[in-house]
Tab-separated table of C-alpha atoms in Angstrom:
chain	number	residue	atom	x	y	z
A	1	UNK	CA	0.000	0.000	0.000
A	2	UNK	CA	1.339	3.442	-0.936
A	3	UNK	CA	1.933	5.837	1.878
A	4	UNK	CA	0.773	9.444	1.391
A	5	UNK	CA	2.877	12.018	3.147
A	6	UNK	CA	1.004	15.194	3.983
A	7	UNK	CA	3.463	17.947	4.574
A	8	UNK	CA	3.107	21.638	3.962
A	9	UNK	CA	4.729	21.531	0.488
A	10	UNK	CA	2.493	18.682	-0.798
A	11	UNK	CA	-0.614	20.286	0.677
A	12	UNK	CA	0.145	23.665	-0.941
A	13	UNK	CA	0.914	22.034	-4.317
A	14	UNK	CA	-2.291	19.969	-4.254
A	15	UNK	CA	-4.368	22.960	-3.134
A	16	UNK	CA	-2.870	25.150	-5.851
A	17	UNK	CA	-3.682	22.552	-8.513
A	18	UNK	CA	-7.283	22.266	-7.370
A	19	UNK	CA	-7.640	26.043	-7.187
A	20	UNK	CA	-6.131	26.573	-10.662
A	21	UNK	CA	-8.342	23.934	-12.242
A	22	UNK	CA	-11.421	25.209	-10.474
A	23	UNK	CA	-10.792	28.864	-11.275
A	24	UNK	CA	-10.082	28.232	-14.944
A	25	UNK	CA	-13.470	26.541	-15.180
A	26	UNK	CA	-15.083	29.617	-13.647
A	27	UNK	CA	-13.226	32.127	-15.815
A	28	UNK	CA	-13.637	30.386	-19.182
A	29	UNK	CA	-17.024	29.628	-20.744
A	30	UNK	CA	-18.064	26.006	-20.960
A	31	UNK	CA	-17.002	24.478	-24.280
A	32	UNK	CA	-18.840	21.695	-25.974
A	33	UNK	CA	-17.153	19.899	-28.820
A	34	UNK	CA	-20.100	20.947	-30.970
A	35	UNK	CA	-20.483	20.473	-34.672
A	36	UNK	CA	-17.281	20.819	-36.706
A	37	UNK	CA	-17.363	22.962	-39.871
A	38	UNK	CA	-17.520	21.308	-43.276
A	39	UNK	CA	-14.222	21.361	-45.171
A	40	UNK	CA	-14.195	22.106	-48.904
A	41	UNK	CA	-13.765	19.001	-51.046
A	42	UNK	CA	-11.035	18.569	-53.610
A	43	UNK	CA	-12.426	19.404	-57.057
A	44	UNK	CA	-15.509	21.041	-55.571
A	45	UNK	CA	-14.808	24.449	-57.107
A	46	UNK	CA	-14.281	23.086	-60.645
A	47	UNK	CA	-16.373	25.120	-63.121
A	48	UNK	CA	-17.759	27.360	-60.358
A	49	UNK	CA	-19.521	30.501	-61.659
A	50	UNK	CA	-19.589	33.345	-59.164
A	51	UNK	CA	-23.049	34.874	-58.849
A	52	UNK	CA	-25.106	32.175	-60.592
A	53	UNK	CA	-28.766	33.226	-60.635
A	54	UNK	CA	-31.288	32.031	-58.061
A	55	UNK	CA	-33.693	29.799	-59.992
A	56	UNK	CA	-36.810	27.705	-59.372
A	57	UNK	CA	-35.341	24.817	-61.378
A	58	UNK	CA	-32.327	24.078	-63.579
A	59	UNK	CA	-33.389	22.890	-67.034
A	60	UNK	CA	-36.299	20.489	-67.376
A	61	UNK	CA	-35.681	18.822	-64.014
A	62	UNK	CA	-36.227	15.222	-62.982
A	63	UNK	CA	-33.348	15.006	-60.470
A	64	UNK	CA	-33.358	16.488	-56.942
A	65	UNK	CA	-30.388	18.038	-55.163
A	66	UNK	CA	-31.122	18.707	-51.499
A	67	UNK	CA	-29.490	19.195	-48.136
A	68	UNK	CA	-29.127	21.337	-45.056
A	69	UNK	CA	-27.085	24.305	-43.897
A	70	UNK	CA	-26.203	24.634	-40.204
A	71	UNK	CA	-23.898	26.762	-38.088
A	72	UNK	CA	-20.698	25.199	-36.747
A	73	UNK	CA	-20.645	24.703	-32.995
A	74	UNK	CA	-24.303	24.708	-31.996
A	75	UNK	CA	-25.710	23.202	-35.224
A	76	UNK	CA	-28.444	25.839	-35.531
A	77	UNK	CA	-30.203	25.787	-38.938
A	78	UNK	CA	-29.328	28.767	-41.137
A	79	UNK	CA	-32.216	30.317	-43.080
A	80	UNK	CA	-31.794	32.402	-46.232
A	81	UNK	CA	-28.373	31.024	-47.169
A	82	UNK	CA	-27.481	30.874	-50.873
A	83	UNK	CA	-26.369	27.504	-52.255
A	84	UNK	CA	-25.137	27.251	-55.835
A	85	UNK	CA	-25.569	23.910	-57.620
A	86	UNK	CA	-24.108	22.662	-60.905
A	87	UNK	CA	-23.326	19.328	-62.564
A	88	UNK	CA	-22.763	17.425	-65.787
A	89	UNK	CA	-26.314	16.457	-66.781
A	90	UNK	CA	-28.390	15.075	-69.624
A	91	UNK	CA	-28.975	18.705	-70.702
A	92	UNK	CA	-25.492	20.192	-70.423
A	93	UNK	CA	-21.948	20.004	-69.158
A	94	UNK	CA	-20.902	21.448	-65.804
A	95	UNK	CA	-18.983	24.332	-67.397
A	96	UNK	CA	-22.044	25.585	-69.307
A	97	UNK	CA	-24.187	28.397	-67.847
A	98	UNK	CA	-27.461	26.448	-68.239
A	99	UNK	CA	-26.078	23.774	-65.870
A	100	UNK	CA	-25.781	26.267	-62.980
A	101	UNK	CA	-28.339	27.676	-60.585
A	102	UNK	CA	-28.704	28.741	-56.974
A	103	UNK	CA	-31.356	28.425	-54.296
A	104	UNK	CA	-31.929	29.696	-50.748
A	105	UNK	CA	-32.400	27.699	-47.560
A	106	UNK	CA	-35.777	27.755	-45.833
A	107	UNK	CA	-36.436	28.599	-42.157
A	108	UNK	CA	-35.191	25.122	-41.157
A	109	UNK	CA	-31.908	25.503	-43.072
A	110	UNK	CA	-33.056	23.080	-45.799
A	111	UNK	CA	-32.631	23.519	-49.536
A	112	UNK	CA	-33.968	21.606	-52.503
A	113	UNK	CA	-33.506	22.282	-56.215
A	114	UNK	CA	-34.699	20.261	-59.184
A	115	UNK	CA	-32.310	19.830	-62.088
A	116	UNK	CA	-31.711	17.453	-65.033
A	117	UNK	CA	-30.423	13.935	-64.347
A	118	UNK	CA	-26.743	13.895	-63.380
A	119	UNK	CA	-24.615	11.697	-65.630
A	120	UNK	CA	-21.031	10.471	-65.167
A	121	UNK	CA	-18.082	12.567	-66.210
A	122	UNK	CA	-14.594	11.128	-65.753
A	123	UNK	CA	-16.316	7.884	-64.708
A	124	UNK	CA	-18.174	9.372	-61.725
A	125	UNK	CA	-21.694	10.758	-61.471
A	126	UNK	CA	-21.312	13.732	-59.133
A	127	UNK	CA	-22.691	17.145	-58.327
A	128	UNK	CA	-21.103	20.406	-57.246
A	129	UNK	CA	-22.422	22.710	-54.557
A	130	UNK	CA	-21.080	25.924	-53.082
A	131	UNK	CA	-21.904	28.196	-50.190
A	132	UNK	CA	-20.417	31.560	-51.163
A	133	UNK	CA	-22.524	34.329	-49.638
A	134	UNK	CA	-19.783	35.860	-47.497
A	135	UNK	CA	-21.304	35.776	-44.002
A	136	UNK	CA	-19.613	32.412	-43.464
A	137	UNK	CA	-16.472	30.843	-44.954
A	138	UNK	CA	-16.915	29.619	-48.528
A	139	UNK	CA	-17.323	25.846	-48.858
A	140	UNK	CA	-17.274	23.796	-52.076
A	141	UNK	CA	-18.638	20.237	-52.095
A	142	UNK	CA	-18.376	17.507	-54.731
A	143	UNK	CA	-20.513	14.563	-53.579
A	144	UNK	CA	-20.306	11.406	-55.693
A	145	UNK	CA	-23.365	9.247	-56.351
A	146	UNK	CA	-23.254	5.490	-55.751
A	147	UNK	CA	-24.974	4.915	-59.089
A	148	UNK	CA	-25.811	7.005	-62.154
A	149	UNK	CA	-29.366	5.625	-61.828
A	150	UNK	CA	-30.065	7.544	-58.616
A	151	UNK	CA	-32.498	10.440	-59.017
A	152	UNK	CA	-31.433	12.489	-56.011
A	153	UNK	CA	-28.336	13.552	-54.099
A	154	UNK	CA	-27.933	15.151	-50.676
A	155	UNK	CA	-25.194	17.434	-49.413
A	156	UNK	CA	-24.931	19.041	-45.990
A	157	UNK	CA	-23.058	22.194	-45.000
A	158	UNK	CA	-21.841	23.162	-41.534
A	159	UNK	CA	-20.554	26.719	-41.793
A	160	UNK	CA	-18.204	28.790	-39.661
A	161	UNK	CA	-18.213	32.599	-39.618
A	162	UNK	CA	-15.967	34.297	-42.182
């Protein structure tokens, strides 16, 4: 059994440690790990067009791009945030203006935009999305579909202040 020696030096050291730990907890706000911000994906900004118009639908539709936008840390939904969407589709290539459009998030931080069916380019069916409004840091996403037969794709943004 270990023997604990209580002398003045050990007592002061232990008391100081407890006091320092306790006081730092009182002086600093509580920190939760919270929700980490979304990092931009490699290739996400390819063929990005700054200021693409807000639209009701891209082309003739038939495919749904949807997702959510939340604030880093507390995960609060962010309303009114602009999300640009573009892809290589049955109606155009991702570098063409008609393949681009933007939408705004609703009060729950959700967005949904209909567009033509995404088709593979470079062997992968994928979409591109960007948050670029300026209030938060710009994020580019490039989610890849499991199959070119899917008729929807989701992408989720967690944004940190700019």
